[in-house]
XYZ file of C-alpha atoms in Angstrom:
541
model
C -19.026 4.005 -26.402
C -19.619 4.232 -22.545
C -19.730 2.007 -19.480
C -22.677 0.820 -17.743
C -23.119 1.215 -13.944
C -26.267 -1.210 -14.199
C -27.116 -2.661 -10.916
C -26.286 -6.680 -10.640
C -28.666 -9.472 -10.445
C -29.121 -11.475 -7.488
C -25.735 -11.657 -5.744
C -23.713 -10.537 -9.057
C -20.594 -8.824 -7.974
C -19.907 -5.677 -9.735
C -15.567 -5.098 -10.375
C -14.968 -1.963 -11.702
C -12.941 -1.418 -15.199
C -10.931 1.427 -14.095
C -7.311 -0.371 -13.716
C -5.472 2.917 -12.457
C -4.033 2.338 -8.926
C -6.384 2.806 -5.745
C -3.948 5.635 -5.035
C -4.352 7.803 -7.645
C -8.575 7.652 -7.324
C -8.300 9.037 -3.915
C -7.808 13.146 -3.498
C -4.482 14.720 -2.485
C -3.825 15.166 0.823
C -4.473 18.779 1.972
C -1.481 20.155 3.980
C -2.135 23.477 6.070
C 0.584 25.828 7.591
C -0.003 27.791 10.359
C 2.364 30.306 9.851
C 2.425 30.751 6.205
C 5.165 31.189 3.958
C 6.768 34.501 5.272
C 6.815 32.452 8.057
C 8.746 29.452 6.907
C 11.066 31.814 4.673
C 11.773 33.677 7.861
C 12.445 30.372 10.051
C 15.215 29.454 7.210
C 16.902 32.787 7.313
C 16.782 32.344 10.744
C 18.574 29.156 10.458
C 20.781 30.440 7.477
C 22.233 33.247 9.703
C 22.948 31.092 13.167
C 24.712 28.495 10.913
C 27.170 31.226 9.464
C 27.646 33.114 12.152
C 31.103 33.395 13.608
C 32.114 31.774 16.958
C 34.338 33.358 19.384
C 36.570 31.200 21.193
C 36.653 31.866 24.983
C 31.940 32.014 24.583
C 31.599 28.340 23.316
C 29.846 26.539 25.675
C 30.937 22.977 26.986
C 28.370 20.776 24.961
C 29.298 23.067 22.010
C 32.991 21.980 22.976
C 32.052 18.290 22.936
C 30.415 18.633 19.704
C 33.241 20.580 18.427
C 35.791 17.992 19.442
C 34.212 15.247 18.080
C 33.931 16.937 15.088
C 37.589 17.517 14.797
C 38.494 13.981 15.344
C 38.519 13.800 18.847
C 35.932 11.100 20.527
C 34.741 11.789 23.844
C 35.806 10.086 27.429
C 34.323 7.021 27.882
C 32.627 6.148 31.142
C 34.601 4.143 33.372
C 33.740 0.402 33.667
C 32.710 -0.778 37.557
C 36.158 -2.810 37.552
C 37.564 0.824 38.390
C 40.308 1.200 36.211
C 40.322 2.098 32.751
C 40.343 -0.546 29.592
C 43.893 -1.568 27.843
C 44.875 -0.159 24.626
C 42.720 -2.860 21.814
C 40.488 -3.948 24.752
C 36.612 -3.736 23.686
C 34.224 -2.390 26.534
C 31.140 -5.192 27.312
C 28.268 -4.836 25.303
C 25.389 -3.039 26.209
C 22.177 -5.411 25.336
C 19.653 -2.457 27.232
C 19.686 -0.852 23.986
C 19.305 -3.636 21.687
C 15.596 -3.486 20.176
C 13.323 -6.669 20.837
C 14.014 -9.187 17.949
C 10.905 -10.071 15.871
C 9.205 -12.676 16.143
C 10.008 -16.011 14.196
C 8.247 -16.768 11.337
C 6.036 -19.777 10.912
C 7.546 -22.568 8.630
C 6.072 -22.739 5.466
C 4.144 -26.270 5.158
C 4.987 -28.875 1.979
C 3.658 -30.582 -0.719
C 0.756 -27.867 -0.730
C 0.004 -26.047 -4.043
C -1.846 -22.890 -3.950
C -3.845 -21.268 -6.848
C -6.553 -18.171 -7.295
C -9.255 -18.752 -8.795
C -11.875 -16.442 -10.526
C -15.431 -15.228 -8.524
C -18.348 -16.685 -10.870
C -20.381 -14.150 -9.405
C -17.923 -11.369 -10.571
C -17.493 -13.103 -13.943
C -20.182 -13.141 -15.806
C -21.711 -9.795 -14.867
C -18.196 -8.691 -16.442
C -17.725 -10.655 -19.272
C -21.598 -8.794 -20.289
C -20.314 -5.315 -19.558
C -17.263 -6.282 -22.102
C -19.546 -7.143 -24.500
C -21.757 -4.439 -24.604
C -18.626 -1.743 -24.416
C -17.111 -3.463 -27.797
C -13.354 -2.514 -26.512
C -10.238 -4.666 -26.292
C -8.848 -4.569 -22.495
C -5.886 -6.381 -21.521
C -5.913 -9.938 -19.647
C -3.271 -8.682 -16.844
C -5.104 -5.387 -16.298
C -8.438 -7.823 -15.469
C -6.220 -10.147 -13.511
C -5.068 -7.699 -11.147
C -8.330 -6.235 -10.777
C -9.532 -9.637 -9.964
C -6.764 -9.384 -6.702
C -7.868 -6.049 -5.585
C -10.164 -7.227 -3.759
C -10.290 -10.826 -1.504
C -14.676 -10.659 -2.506
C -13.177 -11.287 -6.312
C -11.149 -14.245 -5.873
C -11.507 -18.023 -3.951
C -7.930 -19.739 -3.565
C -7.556 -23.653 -3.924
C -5.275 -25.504 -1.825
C -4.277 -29.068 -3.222
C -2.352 -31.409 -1.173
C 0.488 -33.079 -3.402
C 3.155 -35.858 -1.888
C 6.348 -33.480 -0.955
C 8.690 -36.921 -2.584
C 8.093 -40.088 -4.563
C 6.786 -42.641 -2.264
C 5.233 -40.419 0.807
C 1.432 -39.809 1.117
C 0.122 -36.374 0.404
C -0.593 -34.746 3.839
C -4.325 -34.269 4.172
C -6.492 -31.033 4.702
C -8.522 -30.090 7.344
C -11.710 -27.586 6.183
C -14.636 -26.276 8.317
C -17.768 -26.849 6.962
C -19.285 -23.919 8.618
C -16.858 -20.907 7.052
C -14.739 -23.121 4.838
C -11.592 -22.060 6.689
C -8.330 -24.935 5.410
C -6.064 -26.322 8.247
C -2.829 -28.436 8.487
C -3.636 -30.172 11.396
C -6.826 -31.715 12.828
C -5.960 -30.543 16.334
C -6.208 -26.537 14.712
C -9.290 -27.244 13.349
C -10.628 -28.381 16.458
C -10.024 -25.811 18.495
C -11.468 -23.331 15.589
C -14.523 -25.253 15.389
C -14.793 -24.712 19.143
C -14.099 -21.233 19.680
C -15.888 -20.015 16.702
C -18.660 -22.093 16.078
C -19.793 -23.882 19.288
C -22.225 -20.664 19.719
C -24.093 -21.628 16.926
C -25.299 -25.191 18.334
C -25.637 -24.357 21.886
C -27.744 -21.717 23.178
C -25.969 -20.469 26.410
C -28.441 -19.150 30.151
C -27.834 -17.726 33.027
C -29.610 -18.385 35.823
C -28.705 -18.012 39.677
C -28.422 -20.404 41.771
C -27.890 -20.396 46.132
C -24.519 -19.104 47.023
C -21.848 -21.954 48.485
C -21.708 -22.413 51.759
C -18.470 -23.119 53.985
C -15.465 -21.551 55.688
C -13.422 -20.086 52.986
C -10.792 -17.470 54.493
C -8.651 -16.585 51.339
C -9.344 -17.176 47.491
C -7.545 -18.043 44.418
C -6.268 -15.289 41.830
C -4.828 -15.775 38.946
C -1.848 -13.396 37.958
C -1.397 -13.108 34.641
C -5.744 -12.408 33.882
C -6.586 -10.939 36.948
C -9.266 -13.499 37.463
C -10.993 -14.981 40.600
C -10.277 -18.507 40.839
C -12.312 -19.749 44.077
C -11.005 -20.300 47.883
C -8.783 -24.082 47.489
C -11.247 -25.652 49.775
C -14.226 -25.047 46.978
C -15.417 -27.960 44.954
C -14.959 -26.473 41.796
C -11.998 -24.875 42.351
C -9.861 -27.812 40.351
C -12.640 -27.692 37.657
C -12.317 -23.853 37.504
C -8.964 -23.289 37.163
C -8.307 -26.153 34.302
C -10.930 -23.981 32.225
C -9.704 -21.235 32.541
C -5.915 -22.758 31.531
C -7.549 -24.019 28.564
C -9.518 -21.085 27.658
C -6.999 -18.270 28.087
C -3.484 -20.445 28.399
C -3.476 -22.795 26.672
C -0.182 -22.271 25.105
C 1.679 -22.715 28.505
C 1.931 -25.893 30.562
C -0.406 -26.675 33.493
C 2.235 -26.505 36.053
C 3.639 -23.191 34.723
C 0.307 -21.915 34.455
C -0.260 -23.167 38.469
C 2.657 -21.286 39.547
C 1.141 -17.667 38.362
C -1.769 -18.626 40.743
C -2.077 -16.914 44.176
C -3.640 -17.464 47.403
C -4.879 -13.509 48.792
C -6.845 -12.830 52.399
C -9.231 -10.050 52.097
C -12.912 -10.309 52.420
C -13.859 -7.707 49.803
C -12.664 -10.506 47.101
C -14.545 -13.001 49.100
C -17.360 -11.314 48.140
C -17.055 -10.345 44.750
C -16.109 -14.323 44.234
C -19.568 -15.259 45.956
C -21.231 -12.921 43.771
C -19.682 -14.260 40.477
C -20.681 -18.548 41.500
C -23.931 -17.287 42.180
C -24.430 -16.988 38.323
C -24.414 -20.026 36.385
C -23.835 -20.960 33.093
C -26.370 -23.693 31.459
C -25.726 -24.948 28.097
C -28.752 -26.046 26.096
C -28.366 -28.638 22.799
C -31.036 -29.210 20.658
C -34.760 -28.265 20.769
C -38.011 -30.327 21.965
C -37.219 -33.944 22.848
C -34.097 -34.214 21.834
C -32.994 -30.795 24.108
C -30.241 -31.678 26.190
C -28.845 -29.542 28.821
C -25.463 -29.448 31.641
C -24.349 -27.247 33.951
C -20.801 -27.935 33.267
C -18.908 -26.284 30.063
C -16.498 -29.649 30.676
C -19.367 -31.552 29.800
C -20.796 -29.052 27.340
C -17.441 -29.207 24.876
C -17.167 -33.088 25.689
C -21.042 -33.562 24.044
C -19.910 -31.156 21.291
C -16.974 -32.805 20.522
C -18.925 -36.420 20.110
C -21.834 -34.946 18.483
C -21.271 -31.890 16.463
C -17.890 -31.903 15.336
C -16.958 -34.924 13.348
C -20.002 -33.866 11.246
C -18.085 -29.766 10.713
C -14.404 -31.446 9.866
C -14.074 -32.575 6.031
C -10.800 -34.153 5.089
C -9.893 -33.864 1.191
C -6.467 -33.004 -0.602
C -8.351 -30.388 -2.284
C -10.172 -27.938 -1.053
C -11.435 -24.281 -2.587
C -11.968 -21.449 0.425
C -13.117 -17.326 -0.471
C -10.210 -14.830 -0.578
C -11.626 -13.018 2.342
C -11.411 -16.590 4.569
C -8.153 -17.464 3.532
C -6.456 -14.010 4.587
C -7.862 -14.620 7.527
C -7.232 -18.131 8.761
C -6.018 -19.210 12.250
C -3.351 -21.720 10.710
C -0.058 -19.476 10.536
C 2.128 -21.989 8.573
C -0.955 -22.056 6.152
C -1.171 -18.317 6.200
C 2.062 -16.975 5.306
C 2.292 -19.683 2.408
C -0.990 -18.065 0.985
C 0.074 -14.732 1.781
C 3.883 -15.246 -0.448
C 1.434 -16.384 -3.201
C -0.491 -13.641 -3.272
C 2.151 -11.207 -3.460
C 3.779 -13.167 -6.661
C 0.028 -13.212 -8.076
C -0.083 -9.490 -7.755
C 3.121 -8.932 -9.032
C 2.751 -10.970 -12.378
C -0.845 -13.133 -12.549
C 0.080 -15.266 -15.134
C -1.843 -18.130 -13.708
C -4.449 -16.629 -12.963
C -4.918 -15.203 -16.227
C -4.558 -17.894 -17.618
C -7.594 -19.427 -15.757
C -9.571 -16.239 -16.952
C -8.357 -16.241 -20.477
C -10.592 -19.780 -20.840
C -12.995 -18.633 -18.623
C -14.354 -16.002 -20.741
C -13.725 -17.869 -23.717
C -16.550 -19.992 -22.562
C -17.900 -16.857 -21.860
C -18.096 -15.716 -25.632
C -15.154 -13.370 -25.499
C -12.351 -13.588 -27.668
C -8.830 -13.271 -27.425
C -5.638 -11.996 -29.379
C -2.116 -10.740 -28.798
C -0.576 -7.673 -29.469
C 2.883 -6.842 -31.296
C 4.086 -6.912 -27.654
C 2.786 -9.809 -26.209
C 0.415 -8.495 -24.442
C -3.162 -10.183 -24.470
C -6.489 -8.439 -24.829
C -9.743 -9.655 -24.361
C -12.508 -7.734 -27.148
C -16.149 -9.619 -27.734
C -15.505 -8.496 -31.173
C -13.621 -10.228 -34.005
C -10.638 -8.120 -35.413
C -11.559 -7.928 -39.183
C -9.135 -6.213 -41.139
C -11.207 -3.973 -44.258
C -9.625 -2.719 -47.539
C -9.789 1.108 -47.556
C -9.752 0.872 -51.177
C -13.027 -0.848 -50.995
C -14.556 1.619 -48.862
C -16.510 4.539 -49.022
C -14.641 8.109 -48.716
C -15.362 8.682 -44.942
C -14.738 5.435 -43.648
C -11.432 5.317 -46.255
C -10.191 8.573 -44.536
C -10.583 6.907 -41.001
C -8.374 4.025 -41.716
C -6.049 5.541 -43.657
C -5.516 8.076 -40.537
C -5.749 5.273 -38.253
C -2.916 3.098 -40.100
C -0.708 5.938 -40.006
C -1.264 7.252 -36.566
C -1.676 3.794 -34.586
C -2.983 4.980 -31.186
C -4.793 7.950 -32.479
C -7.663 8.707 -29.265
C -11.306 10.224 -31.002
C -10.549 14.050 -30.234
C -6.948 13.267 -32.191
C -9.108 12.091 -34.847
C -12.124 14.609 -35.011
C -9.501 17.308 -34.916
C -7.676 15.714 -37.963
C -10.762 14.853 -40.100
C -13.522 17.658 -38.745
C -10.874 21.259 -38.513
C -12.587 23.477 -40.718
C -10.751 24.863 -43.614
C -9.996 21.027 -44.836
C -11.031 20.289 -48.682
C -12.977 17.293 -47.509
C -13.952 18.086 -43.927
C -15.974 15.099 -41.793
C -19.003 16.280 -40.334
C -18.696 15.473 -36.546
C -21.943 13.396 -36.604
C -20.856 11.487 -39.621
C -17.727 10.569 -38.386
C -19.025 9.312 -34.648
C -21.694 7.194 -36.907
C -19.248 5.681 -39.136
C -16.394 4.962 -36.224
C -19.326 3.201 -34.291
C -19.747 1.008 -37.160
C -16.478 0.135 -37.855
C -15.938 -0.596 -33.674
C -19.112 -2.649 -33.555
C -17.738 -4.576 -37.173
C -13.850 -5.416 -35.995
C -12.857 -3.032 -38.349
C -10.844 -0.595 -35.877
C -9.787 -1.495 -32.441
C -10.563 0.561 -29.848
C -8.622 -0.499 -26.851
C -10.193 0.615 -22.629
C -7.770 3.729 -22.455
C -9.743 4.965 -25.826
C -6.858 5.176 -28.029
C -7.736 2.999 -31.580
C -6.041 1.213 -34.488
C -6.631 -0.847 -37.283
C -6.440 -4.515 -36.731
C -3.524 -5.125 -38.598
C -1.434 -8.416 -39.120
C 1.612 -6.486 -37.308
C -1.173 -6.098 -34.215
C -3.114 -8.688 -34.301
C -1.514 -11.970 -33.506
C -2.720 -15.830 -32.054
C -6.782 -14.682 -32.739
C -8.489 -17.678 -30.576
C -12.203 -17.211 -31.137
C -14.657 -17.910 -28.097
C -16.060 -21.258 -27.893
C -19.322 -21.070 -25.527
C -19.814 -24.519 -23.573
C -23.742 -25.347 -24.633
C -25.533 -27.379 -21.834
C -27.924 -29.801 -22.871
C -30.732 -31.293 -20.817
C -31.550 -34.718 -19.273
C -33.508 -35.416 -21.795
C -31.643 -34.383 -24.828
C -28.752 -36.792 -23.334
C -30.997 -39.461 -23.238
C -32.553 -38.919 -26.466
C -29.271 -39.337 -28.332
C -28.895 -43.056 -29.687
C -25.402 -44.485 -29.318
C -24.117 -45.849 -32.583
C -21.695 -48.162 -33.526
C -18.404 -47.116 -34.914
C -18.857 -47.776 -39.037
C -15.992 -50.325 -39.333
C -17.825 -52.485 -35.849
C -21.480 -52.417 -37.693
C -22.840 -55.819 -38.231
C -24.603 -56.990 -41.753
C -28.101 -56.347 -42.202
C -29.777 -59.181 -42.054
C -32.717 -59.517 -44.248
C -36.421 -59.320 -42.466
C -34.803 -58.126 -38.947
C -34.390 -54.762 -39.460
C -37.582 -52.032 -37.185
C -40.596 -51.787 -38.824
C -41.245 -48.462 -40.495
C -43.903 -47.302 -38.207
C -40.978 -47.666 -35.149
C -37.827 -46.130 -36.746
C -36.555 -43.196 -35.054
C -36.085 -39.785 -36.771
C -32.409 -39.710 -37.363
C -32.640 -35.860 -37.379
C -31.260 -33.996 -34.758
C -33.534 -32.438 -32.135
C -33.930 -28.534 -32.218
C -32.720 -28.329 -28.539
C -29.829 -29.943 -28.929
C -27.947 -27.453 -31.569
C -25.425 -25.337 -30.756
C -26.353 -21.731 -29.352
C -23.914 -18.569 -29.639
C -23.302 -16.896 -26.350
C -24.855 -13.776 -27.175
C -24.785 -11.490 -23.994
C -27.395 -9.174 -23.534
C -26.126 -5.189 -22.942
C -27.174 -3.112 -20.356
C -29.801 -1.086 -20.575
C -28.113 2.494 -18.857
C -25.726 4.324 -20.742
C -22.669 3.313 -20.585
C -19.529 5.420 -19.253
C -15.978 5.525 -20.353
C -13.569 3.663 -18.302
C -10.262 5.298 -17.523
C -7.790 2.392 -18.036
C -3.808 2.883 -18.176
C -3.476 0.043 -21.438
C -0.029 0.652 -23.113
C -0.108 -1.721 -26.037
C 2.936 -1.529 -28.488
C 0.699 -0.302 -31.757
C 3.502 -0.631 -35.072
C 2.919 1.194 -38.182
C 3.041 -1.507 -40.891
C 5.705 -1.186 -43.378
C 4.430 0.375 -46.134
């Protein structure tokens, strides 16, 4: 049995079945040395020889004094303070805060009453749940979750808002309904609508325009950007340098952000500064008609604001983003909680395996645990067969099987096909019969290729798929709606629907129940190499 590399449908996502780490699929490192290995033996001799070599007293140098001093016991003279005289016996010399590294930053306070959970891709799921049921193997719930969180494309996170204590409101959430980013706040969102998004409404020319006219002898420059501001005396010059406060500086006040602004005399930034005001920004909203243009980005953001962005801003307590978004999102309280959860998730996904565990239940997968609690997911049944019932060949592959639980197919060809055996296995025979008993639920055969029989010491809490059947409009519609049996009224004679009315009471052919039967690839499958370490015991004979 093999694994299929069959391209995906539409905008299927494809996750790979090999659980080993992303580590051990990459090549070693190559390291090179330049000198070789004479040349590093030679370098340690080296090293060997200077570190036992005798010292003689009167050639030591005086740093190898120092060091030999302090090695002995002796601490070296400390400098002398600027008081000018040297510290008491128990007093401590002032602390030196020069060599003190910066301390990191603070983190951002986790918010509450918010409750995160990952959810499964669709688009990854069902293109998986078919490649599981063509391969016929068992592969374990926790290897599927994690490969689920390998990648942000295979996951979407929900965010629910619940009341932090009995009595107080759940805080709302902000989301974008252009990227689906989640905020705490509506101001955040705001400003994220704005810088990200206000591109895709207005259309932004330049054009130039006459350059101003008037006595201007110095101009403005801001310190901390390196920007041109425009002489004081300018029109725009108040206009100007509130923009480019909120643009760039937002974070500081307006009169701390003033104070970094200075006033410089020289001609050459005169006329760089005439050059820049001769090109002007227009902003253009909407098309035909309803086009509406200003020459001011004040006025631009203020029609954006009343026209665009109430309709971008959805409030909800719930709301379901894409992994890649949520890494990603400019809300740092919001952020590091999602962060914290992924790193539990990847550590032990229980809840999210337990969201695919009835996900591909509907899927038509089943489940079952192992002897150590480990769950497996198989699109076959487990179905335990009598090897007394059984032909030889198939009799001699359980029998090997329920002694040597784990047994891989080369461990088993070489134990049934070694010539010089009284009742050698053909090698054809036995791949025949081993498919059959695979495809049957006879034998397990688990994603790291290592088999056993399903046994009741291996086999334990079976839940059988249950595919969800849709029905259409008008198979809901066709149903009647009948009373409960004990609620029926008395027929009354000479009331009751004419023959030629009365309804089939037999169920329509649409309506029944459908098995999920998924349809297998059509390329050949390829083994996957999985790292599956179920706990296989030997029954008790």
């Amino acid at each position: 049995m093999s694994e299929s590399t069959a391209t995906p449908a539409g905008n299927d996502l494809v996750i790979d079945l090999n659980f080993a780490p992303a580590w051990t699929r990459q090549p070693p490192p190559k390291f090179t040395n330049a000198g070789g290995e004479e040349a590093r033996t030679a370098e340690r001799h080296h090293d060997d020889d200077a570190r036992r070599a005798p010292r003689e007293r009167g050639n030591i140098s005086r740093p190898d004094r120092a060091r030999e001093g302090s090695r002995f016991g002796r601490t070296p003279e400390r400098p002398m303070p600027e008081s000018g005289r040297p510290p008491f016996r128990g007093e401590r010399s002032p602390p030196s805060f020069a060599s003190r590294a910066p301390s990191a930053p603070a983190l951002a306070p986790l918010p509450a009453g918010i409750e995160v959970d990952f959810l499964p891709e669709r688009r990854g799921m069902v293109p998986l749940a078919t490649r599981l049921a063509a391969l016929r193997r068992s592969y374990a719930l926790f290897d599927v979750a994690h490969q689920f969180l390998s990648k942000p494309d295979y996951y979407q996170l929900r965010l629910t808002s619940v009341p932090p204590s009995a009595g107080v409101a759940a805080p709302p959430l902000f989301q974008c309904g252009q990227c689906r980013a989640v905020f705490s706040r509506k101001e955040s969102i705001a400003a994220h609508v704005f810088d990200k998004h206000f591109d895709t409404f207005c259309k932004r020319e330049i054009v130039e325009v006459e350059a101003p006219k008037g006595a201007f002898v110095c101009v403005a420059r801001c310190r901390l950007s390196g920007e041109l501001i425009g002489p004081p005396n300018y029109h725009g010059f108040n206009e100007r340098m509130m923009e480019l406060h909120k643009r760039r500086f937002s974070h500081m006040t307006f009169e701390a952000y003033r104070a970094q602004i200075e006033n410089v005399r020289d001609a050459a930034l005169l006329e760089k500064w005439g050059q820049e005001v001769r090109q002007q920004t227009v902003y253009h909203f909407g098309e035909g008609e309803k086009a509406v243009s200003f020459t001011s980005s004040s006025e631009a953001e203020g029609y954006f604001r009343a026209r665009h962005l109430p309709a971008m801003i959805h409030e909800s307590h719930r709301c379901i983003l894409p992994g890649a978004v949520a890494l990603a999102i400019d809300d740092p309280p919001l952020r590091r909680l999602i962060h914290e959860h992924l790193q539990q998730e990847q550590r032990f996904p229980l809840r999210l395996a337990i969201t695919l565990r009835l996900a591909f239940r509907h899927l038509g997968l089943h489940t079952f645990k192992a002897a150590n609690g480990a769950t497996f997911l198989t699109s076959v049944l487990p179905d335990p067969l009598n090897p007394e019932q059984a032909i030889p060949a198939v009799r001699a592959i359980l029998e090997h099987l329920a002694s040597h639980p784990g047994c891989t197919r080369p461990e088993l060809q070489a134990a049934l096909c070694a010539e010089g055996l009284p009742e050698a296995l053909p090698p054809a025979e036995l791949a025949a019969q081993l498919h059959w008993l695979a495809d049957k639920g006879h034998v397990i055969e688990f994603g790291d290729g290592r088999m056993a029989v399903p046994s009741a010491n291996l086999v334990r809490h079976l839940q059988t798929a249950h595919p969800i059947v849709e029905h259409s409009r008008k198979d809901r519609t066709g149903q009647s709606r009948r009373r409960p049996s004990g609620n029926r009224r008395p027929a009354v004679e000479g009331r009751g629907p004419k023959p030629e009315n009365r309804k089939s009471s037999a169920p329509a052919a649409d309506s029944a129940e459908v098995p999920f039967v998924p349809t297998p690839p059509s390329a050949p499958e390829v083994a996957p190499a999985v790292e599956i370490t179920p706990v296989l015991e030997v029954p008790a004979s």
